[in-house]
PDB file of C-alpha atoms and ligand atoms in Angstrom:
ATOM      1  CA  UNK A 252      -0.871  -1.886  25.622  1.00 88.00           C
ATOM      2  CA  UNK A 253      -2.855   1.517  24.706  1.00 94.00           C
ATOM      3  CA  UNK A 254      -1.448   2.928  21.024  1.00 97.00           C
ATOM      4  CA  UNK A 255       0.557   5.484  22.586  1.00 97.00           C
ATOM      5  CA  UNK A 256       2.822   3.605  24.707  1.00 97.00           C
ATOM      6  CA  UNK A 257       3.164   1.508  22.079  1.00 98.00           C
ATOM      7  CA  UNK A 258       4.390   4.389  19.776  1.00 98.00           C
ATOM      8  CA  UNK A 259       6.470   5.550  22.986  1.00 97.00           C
ATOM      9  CA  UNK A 260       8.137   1.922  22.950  1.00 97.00           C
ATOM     10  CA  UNK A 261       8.521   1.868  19.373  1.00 97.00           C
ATOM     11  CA  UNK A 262      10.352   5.368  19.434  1.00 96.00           C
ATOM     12  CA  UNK A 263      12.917   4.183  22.246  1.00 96.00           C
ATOM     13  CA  UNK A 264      13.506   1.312  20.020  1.00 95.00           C
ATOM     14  CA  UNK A 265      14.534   3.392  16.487  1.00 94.00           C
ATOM     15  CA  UNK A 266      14.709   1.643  13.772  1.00 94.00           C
ATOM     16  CA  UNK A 267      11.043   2.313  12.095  1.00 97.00           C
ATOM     17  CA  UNK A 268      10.681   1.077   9.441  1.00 98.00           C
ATOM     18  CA  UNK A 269      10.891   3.298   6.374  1.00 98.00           C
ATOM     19  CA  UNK A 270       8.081   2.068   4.091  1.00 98.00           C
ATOM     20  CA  UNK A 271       5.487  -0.231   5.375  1.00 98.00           C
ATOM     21  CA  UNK A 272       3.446  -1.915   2.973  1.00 99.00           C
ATOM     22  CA  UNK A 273      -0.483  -3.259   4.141  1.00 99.00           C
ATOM     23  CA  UNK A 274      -2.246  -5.338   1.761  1.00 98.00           C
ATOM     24  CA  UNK A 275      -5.993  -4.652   3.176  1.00 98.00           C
ATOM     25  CA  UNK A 276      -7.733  -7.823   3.704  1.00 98.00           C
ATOM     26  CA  UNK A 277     -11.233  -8.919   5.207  1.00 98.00           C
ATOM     27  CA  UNK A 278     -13.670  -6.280   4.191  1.00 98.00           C
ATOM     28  CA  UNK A 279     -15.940  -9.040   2.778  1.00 97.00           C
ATOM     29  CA  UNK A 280     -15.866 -11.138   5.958  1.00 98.00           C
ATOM     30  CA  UNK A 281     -16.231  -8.328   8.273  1.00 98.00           C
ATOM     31  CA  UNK A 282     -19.240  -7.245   6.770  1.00 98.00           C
ATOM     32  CA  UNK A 283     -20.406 -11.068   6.328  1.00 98.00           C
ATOM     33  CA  UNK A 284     -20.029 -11.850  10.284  1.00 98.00           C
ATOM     34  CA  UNK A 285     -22.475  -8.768  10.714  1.00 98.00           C
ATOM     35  CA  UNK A 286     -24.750  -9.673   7.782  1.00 98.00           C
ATOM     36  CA  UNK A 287     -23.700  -6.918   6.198  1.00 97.00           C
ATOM     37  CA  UNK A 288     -23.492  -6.263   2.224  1.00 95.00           C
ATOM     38  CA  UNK A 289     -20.249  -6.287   1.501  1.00 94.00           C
ATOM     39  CA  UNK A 290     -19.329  -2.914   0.302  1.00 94.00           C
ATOM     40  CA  UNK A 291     -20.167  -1.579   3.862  1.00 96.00           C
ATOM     41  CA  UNK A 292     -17.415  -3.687   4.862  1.00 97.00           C
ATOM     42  CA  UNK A 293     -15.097  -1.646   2.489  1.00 96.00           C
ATOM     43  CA  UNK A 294     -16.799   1.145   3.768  1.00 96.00           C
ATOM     44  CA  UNK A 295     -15.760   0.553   7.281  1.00 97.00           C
ATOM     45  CA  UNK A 296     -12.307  -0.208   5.901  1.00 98.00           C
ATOM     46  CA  UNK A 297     -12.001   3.820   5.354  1.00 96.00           C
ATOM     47  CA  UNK A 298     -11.556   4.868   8.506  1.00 96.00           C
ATOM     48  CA  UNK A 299      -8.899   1.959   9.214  1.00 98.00           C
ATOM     49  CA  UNK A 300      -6.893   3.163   6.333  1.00 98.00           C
ATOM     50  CA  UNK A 301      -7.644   6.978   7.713  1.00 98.00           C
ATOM     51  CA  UNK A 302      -6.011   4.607  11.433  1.00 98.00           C
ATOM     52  CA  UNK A 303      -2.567   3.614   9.441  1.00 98.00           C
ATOM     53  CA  UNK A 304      -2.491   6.913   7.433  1.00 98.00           C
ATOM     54  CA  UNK A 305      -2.314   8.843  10.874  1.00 98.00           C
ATOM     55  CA  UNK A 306      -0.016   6.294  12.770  1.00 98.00           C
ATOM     56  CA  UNK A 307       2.519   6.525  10.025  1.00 98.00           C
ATOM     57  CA  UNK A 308       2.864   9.799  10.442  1.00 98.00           C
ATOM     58  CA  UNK A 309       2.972  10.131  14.101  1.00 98.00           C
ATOM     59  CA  UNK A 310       6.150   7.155  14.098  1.00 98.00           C
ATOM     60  CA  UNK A 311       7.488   8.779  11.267  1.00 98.00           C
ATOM     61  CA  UNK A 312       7.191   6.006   8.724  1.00 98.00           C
ATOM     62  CA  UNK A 313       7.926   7.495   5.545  1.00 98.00           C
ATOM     63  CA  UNK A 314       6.218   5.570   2.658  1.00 98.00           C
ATOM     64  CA  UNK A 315       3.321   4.033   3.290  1.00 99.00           C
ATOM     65  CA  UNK A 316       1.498   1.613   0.818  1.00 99.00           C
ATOM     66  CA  UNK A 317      -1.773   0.267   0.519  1.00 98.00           C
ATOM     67  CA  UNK A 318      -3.299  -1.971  -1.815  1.00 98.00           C
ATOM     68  CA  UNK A 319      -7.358  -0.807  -2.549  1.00 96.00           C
ATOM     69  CA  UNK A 320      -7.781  -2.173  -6.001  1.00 96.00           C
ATOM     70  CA  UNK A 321      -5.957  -5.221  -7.703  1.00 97.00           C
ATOM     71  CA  UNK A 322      -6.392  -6.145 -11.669  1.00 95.00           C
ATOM     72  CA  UNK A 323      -7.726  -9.290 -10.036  1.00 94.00           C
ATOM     73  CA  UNK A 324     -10.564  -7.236  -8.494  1.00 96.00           C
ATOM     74  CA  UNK A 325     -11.923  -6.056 -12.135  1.00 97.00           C
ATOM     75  CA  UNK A 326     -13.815  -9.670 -11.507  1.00 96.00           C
ATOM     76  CA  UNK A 327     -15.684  -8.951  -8.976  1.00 95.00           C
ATOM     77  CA  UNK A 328     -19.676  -8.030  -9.422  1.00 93.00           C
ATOM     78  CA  UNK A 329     -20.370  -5.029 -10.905  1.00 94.00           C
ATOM     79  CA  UNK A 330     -22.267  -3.615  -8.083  1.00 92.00           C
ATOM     80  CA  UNK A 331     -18.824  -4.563  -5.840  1.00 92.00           C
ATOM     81  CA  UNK A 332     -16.371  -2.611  -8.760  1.00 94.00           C
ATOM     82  CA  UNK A 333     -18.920   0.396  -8.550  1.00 93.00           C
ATOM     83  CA  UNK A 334     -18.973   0.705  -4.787  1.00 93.00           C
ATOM     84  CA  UNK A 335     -15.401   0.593  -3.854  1.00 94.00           C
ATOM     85  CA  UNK A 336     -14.585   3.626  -6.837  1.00 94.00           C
ATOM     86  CA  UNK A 337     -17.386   5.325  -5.327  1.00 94.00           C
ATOM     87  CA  UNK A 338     -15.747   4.677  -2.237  1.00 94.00           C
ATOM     88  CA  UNK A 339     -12.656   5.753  -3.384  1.00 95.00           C
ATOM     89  CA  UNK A 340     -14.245   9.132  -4.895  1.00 96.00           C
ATOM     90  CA  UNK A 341     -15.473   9.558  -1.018  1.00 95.00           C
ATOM     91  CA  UNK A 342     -12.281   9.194   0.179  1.00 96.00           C
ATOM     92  CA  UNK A 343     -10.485  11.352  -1.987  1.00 96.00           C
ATOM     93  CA  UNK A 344     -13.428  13.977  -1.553  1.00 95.00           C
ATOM     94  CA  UNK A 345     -13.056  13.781   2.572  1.00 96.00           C
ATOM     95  CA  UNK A 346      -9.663  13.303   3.172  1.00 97.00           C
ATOM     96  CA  UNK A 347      -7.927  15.654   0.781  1.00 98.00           C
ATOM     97  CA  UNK A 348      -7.681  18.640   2.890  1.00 98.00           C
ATOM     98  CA  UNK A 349      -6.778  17.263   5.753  1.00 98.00           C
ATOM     99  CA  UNK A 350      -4.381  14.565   3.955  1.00 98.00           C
ATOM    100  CA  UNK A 351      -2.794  17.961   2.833  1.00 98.00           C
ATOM    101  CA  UNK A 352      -2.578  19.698   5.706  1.00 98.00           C
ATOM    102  CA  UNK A 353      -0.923  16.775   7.518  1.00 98.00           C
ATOM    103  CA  UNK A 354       1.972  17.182   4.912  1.00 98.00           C
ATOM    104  CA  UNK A 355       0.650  13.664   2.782  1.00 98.00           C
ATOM    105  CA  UNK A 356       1.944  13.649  -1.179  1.00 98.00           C
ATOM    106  CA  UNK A 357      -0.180  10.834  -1.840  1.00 98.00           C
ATOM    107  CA  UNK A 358       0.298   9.273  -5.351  1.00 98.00           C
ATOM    108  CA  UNK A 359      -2.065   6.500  -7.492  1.00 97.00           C
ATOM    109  CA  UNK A 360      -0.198   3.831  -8.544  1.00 98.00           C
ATOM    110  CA  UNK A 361      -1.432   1.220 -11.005  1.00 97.00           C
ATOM    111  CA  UNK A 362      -3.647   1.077 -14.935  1.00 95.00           C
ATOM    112  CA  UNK A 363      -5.297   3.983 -14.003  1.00 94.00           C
ATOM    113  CA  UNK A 364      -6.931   3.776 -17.627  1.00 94.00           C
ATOM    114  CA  UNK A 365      -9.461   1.726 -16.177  1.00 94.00           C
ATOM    115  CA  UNK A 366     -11.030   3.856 -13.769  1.00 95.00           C
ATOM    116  CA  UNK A 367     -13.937   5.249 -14.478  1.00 92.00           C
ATOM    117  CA  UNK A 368     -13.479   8.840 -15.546  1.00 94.00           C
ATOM    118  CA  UNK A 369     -14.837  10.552 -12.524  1.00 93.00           C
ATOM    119  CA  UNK A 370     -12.708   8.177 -10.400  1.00 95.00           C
ATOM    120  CA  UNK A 371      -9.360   8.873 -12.543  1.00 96.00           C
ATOM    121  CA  UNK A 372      -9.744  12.649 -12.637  1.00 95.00           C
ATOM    122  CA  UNK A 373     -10.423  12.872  -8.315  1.00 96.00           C
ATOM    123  CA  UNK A 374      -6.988  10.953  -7.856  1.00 97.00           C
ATOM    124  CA  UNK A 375      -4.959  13.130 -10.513  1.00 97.00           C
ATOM    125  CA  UNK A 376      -6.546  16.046  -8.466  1.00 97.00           C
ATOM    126  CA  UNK A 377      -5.635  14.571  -5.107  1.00 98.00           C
ATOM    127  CA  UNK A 378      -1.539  13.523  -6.908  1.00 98.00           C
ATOM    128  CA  UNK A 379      -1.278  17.331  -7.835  1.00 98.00           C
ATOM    129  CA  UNK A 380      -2.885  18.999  -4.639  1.00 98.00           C
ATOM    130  CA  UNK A 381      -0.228  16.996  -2.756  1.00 98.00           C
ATOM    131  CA  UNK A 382       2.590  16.855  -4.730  1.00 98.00           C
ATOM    132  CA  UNK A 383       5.147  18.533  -2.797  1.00 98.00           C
ATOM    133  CA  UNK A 384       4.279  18.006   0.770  1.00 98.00           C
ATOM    134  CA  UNK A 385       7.511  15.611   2.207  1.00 98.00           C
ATOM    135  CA  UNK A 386       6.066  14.373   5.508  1.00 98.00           C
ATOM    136  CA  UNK A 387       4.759  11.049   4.198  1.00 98.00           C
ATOM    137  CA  UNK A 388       4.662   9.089   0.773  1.00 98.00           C
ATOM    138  CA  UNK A 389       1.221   7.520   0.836  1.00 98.00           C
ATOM    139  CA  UNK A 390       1.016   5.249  -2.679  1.00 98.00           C
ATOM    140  CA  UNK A 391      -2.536   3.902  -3.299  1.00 98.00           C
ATOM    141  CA  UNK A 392      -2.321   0.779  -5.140  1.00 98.00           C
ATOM    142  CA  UNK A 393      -5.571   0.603  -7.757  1.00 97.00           C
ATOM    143  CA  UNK A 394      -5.934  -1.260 -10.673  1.00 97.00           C
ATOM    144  CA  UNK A 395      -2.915  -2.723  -9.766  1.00 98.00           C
ATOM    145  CA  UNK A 396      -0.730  -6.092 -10.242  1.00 98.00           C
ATOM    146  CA  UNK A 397       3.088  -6.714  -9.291  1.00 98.00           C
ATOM    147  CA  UNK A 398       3.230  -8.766 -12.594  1.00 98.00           C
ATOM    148  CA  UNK A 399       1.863  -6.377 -14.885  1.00 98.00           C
ATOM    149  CA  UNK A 400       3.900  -3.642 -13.286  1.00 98.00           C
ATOM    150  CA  UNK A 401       7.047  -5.759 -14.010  1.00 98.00           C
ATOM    151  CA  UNK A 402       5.488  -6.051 -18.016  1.00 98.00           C
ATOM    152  CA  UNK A 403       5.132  -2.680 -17.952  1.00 98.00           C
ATOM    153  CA  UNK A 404       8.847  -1.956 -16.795  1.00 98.00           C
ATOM    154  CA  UNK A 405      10.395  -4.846 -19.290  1.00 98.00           C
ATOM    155  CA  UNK A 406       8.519  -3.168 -22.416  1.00 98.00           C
ATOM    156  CA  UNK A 407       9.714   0.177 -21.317  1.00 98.00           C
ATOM    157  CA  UNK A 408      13.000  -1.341 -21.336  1.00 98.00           C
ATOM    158  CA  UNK A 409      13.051  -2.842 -24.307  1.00 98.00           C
ATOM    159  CA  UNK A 410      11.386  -0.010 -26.278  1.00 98.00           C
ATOM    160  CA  UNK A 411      14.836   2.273 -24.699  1.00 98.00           C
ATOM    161  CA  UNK A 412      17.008  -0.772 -26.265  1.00 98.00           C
ATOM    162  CA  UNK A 413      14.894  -0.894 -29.384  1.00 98.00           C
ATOM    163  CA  UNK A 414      15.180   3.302 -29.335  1.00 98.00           C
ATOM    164  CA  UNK A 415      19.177   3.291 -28.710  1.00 98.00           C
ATOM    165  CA  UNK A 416      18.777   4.964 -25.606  1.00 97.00           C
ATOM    166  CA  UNK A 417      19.607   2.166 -23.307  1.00 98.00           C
ATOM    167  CA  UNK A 418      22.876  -0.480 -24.597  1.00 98.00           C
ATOM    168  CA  UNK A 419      21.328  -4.204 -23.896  1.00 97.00           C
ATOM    169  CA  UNK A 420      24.871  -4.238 -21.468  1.00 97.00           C
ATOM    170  CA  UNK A 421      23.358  -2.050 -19.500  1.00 97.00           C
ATOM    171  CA  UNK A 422      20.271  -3.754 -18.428  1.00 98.00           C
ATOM    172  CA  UNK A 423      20.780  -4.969 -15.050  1.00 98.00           C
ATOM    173  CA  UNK A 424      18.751  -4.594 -11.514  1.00 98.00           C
ATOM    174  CA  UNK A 425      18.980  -0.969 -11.690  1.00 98.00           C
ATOM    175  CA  UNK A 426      17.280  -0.443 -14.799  1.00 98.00           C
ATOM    176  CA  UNK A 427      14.594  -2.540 -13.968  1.00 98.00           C
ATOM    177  CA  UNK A 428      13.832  -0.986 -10.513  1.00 98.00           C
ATOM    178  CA  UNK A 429      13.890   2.098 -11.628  1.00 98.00           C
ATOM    179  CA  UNK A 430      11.146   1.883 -14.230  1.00 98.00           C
ATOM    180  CA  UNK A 431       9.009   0.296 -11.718  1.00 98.00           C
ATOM    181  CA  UNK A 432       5.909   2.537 -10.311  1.00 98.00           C
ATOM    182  CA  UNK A 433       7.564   2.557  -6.773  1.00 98.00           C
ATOM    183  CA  UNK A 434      11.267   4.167  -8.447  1.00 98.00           C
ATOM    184  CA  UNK A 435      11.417   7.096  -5.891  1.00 96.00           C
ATOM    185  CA  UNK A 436      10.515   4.407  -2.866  1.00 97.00           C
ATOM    186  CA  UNK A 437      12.807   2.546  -0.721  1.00 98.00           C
ATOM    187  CA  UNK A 438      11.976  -0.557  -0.861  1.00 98.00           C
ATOM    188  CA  UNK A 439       9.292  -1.867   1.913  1.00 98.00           C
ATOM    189  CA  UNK A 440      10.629  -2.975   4.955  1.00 98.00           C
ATOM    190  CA  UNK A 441       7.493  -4.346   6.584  1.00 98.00           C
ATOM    191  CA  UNK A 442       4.720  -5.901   4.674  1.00 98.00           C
ATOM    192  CA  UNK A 443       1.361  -6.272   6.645  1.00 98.00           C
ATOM    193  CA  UNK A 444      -1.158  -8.557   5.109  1.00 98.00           C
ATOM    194  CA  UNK A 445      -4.818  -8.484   7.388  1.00 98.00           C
ATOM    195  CA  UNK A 446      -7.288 -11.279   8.305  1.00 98.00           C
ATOM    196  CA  UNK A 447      -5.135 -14.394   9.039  1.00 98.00           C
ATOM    197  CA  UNK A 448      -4.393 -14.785   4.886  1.00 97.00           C
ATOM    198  CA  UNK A 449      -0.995 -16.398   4.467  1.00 97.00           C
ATOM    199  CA  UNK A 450      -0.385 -14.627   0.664  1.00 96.00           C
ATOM    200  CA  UNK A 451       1.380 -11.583  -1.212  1.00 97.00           C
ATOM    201  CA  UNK A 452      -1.365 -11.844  -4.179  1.00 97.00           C
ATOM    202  CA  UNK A 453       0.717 -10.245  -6.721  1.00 98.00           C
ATOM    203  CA  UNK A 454       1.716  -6.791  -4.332  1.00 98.00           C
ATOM    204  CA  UNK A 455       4.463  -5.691  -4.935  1.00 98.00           C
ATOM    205  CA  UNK A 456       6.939  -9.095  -5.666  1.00 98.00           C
ATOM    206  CA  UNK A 457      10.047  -7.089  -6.722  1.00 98.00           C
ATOM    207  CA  UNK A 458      10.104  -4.679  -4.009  1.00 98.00           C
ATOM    208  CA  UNK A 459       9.273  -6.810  -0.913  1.00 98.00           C
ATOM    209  CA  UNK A 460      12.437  -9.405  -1.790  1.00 97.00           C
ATOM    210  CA  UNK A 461      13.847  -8.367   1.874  1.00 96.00           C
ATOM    211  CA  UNK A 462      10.189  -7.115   3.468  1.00 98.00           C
ATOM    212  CA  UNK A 463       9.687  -8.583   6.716  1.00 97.00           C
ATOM    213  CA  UNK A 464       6.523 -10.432   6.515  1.00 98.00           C
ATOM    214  CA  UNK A 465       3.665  -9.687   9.370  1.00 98.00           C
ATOM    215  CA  UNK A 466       0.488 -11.451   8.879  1.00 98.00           C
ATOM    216  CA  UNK A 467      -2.162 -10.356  11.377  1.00 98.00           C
ATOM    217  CA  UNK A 468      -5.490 -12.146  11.915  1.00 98.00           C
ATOM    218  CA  UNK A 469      -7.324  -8.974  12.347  1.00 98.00           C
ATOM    219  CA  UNK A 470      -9.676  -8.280   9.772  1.00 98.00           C
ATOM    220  CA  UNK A 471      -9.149  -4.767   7.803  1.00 98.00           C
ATOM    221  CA  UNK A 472     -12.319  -2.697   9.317  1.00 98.00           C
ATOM    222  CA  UNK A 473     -10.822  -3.603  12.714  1.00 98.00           C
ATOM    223  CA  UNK A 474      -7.227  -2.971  11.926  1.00 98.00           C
ATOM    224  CA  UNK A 475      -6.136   0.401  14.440  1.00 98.00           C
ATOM    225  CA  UNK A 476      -3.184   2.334  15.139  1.00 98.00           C
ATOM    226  CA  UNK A 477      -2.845  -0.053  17.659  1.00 98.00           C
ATOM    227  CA  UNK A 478      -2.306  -2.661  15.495  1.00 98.00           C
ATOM    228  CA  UNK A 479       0.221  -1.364  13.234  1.00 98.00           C
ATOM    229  CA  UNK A 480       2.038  -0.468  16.047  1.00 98.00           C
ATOM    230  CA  UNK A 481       2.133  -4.170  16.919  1.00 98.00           C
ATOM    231  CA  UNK A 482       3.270  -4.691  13.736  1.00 98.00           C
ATOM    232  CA  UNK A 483       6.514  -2.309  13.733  1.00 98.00           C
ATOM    233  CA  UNK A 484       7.279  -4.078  17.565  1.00 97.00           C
ATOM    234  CA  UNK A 485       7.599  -6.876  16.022  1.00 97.00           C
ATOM    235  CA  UNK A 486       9.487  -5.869  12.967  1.00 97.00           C
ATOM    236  CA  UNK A 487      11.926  -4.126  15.552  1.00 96.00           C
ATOM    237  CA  UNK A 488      12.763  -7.162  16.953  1.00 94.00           C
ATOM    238  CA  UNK A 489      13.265  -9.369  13.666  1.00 93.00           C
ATOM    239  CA  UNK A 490      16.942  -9.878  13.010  1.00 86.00           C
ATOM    240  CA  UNK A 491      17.058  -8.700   9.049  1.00 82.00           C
ATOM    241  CA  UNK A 492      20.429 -10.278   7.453  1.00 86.00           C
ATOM    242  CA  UNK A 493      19.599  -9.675   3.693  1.00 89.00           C
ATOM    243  CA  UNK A 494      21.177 -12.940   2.697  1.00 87.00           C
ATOM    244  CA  UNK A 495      24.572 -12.156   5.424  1.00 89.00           C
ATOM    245  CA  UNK A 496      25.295 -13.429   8.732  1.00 85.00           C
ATOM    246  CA  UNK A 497      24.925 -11.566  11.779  1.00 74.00           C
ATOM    247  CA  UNK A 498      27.504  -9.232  12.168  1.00 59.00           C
TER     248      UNK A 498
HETATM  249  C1  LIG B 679     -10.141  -6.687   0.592  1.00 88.56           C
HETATM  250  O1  LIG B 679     -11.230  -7.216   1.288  1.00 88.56           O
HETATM  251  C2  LIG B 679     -10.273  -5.250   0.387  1.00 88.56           C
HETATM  252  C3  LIG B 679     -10.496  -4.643  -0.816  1.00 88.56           C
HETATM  253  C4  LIG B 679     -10.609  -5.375  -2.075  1.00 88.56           C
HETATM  254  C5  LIG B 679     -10.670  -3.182  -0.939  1.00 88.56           C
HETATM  255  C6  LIG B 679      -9.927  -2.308   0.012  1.00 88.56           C
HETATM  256  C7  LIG B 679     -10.619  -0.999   0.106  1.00 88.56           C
HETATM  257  C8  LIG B 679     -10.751  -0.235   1.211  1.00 88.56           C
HETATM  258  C9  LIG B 679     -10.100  -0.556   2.478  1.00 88.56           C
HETATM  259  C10 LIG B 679     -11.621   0.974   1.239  1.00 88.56           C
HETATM  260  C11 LIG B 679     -11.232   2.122   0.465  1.00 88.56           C
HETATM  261  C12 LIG B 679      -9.812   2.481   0.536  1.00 88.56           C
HETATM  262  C13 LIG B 679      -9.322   3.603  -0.003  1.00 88.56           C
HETATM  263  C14 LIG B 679      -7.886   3.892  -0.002  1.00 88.56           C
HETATM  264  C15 LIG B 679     -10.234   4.572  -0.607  1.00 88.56           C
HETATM  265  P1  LIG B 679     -12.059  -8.388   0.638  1.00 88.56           P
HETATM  266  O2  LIG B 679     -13.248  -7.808  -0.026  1.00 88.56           O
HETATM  267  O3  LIG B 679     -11.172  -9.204  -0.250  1.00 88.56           O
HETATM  268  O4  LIG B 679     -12.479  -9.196   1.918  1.00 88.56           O
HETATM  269  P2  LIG B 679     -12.787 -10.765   2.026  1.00 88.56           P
HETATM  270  O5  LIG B 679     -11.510 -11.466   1.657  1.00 88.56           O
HETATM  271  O6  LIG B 679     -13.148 -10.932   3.452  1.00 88.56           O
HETATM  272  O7  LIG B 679     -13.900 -11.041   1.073  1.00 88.56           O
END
C-alpha cells in the first residue's frame, strides 16, 4: 500500500499512538552494501529522520523520539564521532525553519557536556527557537544512555533527601519518573528499532516498560513514511493489557 492510504487506514482505525520511539539502526550497513564510507550512510539517514519527522505529524503522533547519539557511540573512530556532530550541525542548520514552521518544539536530550561546543550551542538554539510550538514533541536522543539517565535521576533524588526537600517516604515511582529527561512525555507506546536488530541498547528502559515492540528489517537510510506507517498498523492491532486481562 502507497503511504497515504496507509495514513487513511490508520486514521479510520484511531488509536495512534501518542509517542513513538525509533532507535535508528543500519547506517553502517547501508553504506557498507554500497561501498560506501560509513558516515554517508548517516548521511542518508537525514532525510529518513526528515520521513518520520513529517509522518508524525501528518497522523498526529505527538512525541516522537529518536535516538542519534548513544554514550556507547563516544567509542567509535574519531573520524565517525566528528561526522555524525557535523551531521547533526547540518541538520539543525537545514531543518530549523521549516521544523518551526511545521509547529516542531524539538528538545536535546542526553550529557550534552560532551558535545563539542559548536554542536551544543546549534541544539540550545534549535530547543529555544522551538520552544513553544505544541504540534509535535520531537526529543533527539545524543550523548545519551537509559542507565545513566536513571543515575542521573537517583542522585537528583537523593541530593532532594540529603537537602530535606524530598522525605525518603516519599520516594516512590513518581519521583523517579519525574526526574527523568522524558518527565513532560507520556510514556512511548510504540518502540521501532531498524535493520532486523532484536535489542533496546540502553533507550529508554524505564519508559518503554508497556512500549509495544516493532522491529523492522529495513535498514535506517531506507526507512519511509511508509514504513512507520506499517509500524502504527501493526501497533493498532496489538492487544495492549498492561499486566490485565482483556476486558
Ligand atoms: C546507527 O547506525 C545510527 C547512528 C549511530 C546514528 C544515527 C544518525 C542519523 C540517522 C543521522 C543524523 C540524525 C540527526 C537527528 C541529525 P549504525 O552506524 O550503528 O549502523 P550499523 O549497525 O549498520 O553499523
Amino acid at each position: 500500500m502507497k503511504a497515504d492510504d496507509l495514513l487513511a487506514q490508520i486514521r479510520v482505525n484511531g488509536q495512534v499512538p501518542r509517542h513513538v520511539a525509533i532507535i535508528m539502526d543500519g547506517n553502517g550497513r547501508w553504506a557498507r552494501e554500497r561501498n560506501l564510507p560509513r558516515p554517508l550512510g548517516h548521511r542518508s539517514g537525514m532525510k529518513s529522520v526528515r520521513a518520520v519527522v513529517e509522518g508524525s505529524l501528518a497522523a498526529a503522533v505527538e512525541v516522537l523520539s529518536l535516538f542519534a547519539f548513544s554514550q556507547e557511540n563516544w567509542q567509535r573512530p574519531p573520524a565517525e564521532i566528528k561526522a555524525l556532530m557535523s551531521l547533526l550541525q547540518e541538520y539543525i542548520a537545514r531543518e530549523a525553519k521549516e521544523l518551526n514552521e511545521q509547529g516542531v518544539r524539538v528538545r536535546v536530550l542526553g550529557d550534552l557536556s560532551r558535545l563539542t561546543p559548536s554542536a551544543a550551542s546549534a541544539a540550545e538554539q534549535l530547543v529555544a527557537l522551538t520552544a513553544d510550538n505544541s504540534r509535535l514533541t520531537l526529543n533527539l536522543f545524543i550523548s545519551y544512555g537509559s542507565r545513566a539517565e536513571l543515575v542521573r535521576a537517583a542522585r537528583l533524588i537523593a541530593r532532594d533527601v540529603r537537602d530535606g526537600r524530598l522525605d525518603l517516604e516519599a520516594v516512590d515511582e513518581e519521583a523517579l519518573r519525574s526526574r527523568l529527561y522524558t518527565s513532560d512525555c507520556p510514556d512511548p507506546d510504540l518502540l521501532i528499532r531498524t535493520s532486523g536488530e532484536q535489542r533496546i541498547s540502553n533507550f529508554l528502559l524505564w519508559q518503554c516498560a508497556y512500549a509495544e515492540l516493532y522491529m523492522s528489517p529495513v535498514l535506517w537510510p531506507d526507512f519511509s513514511r511508509r514504513h512507520l506507517y506499517e509500524a502504527i498498523m501493526a501497533y493498532q492491532n496489538r492487544d495492549r493489557r498492561f499486566g490485565r486481562v482483556t476486558a
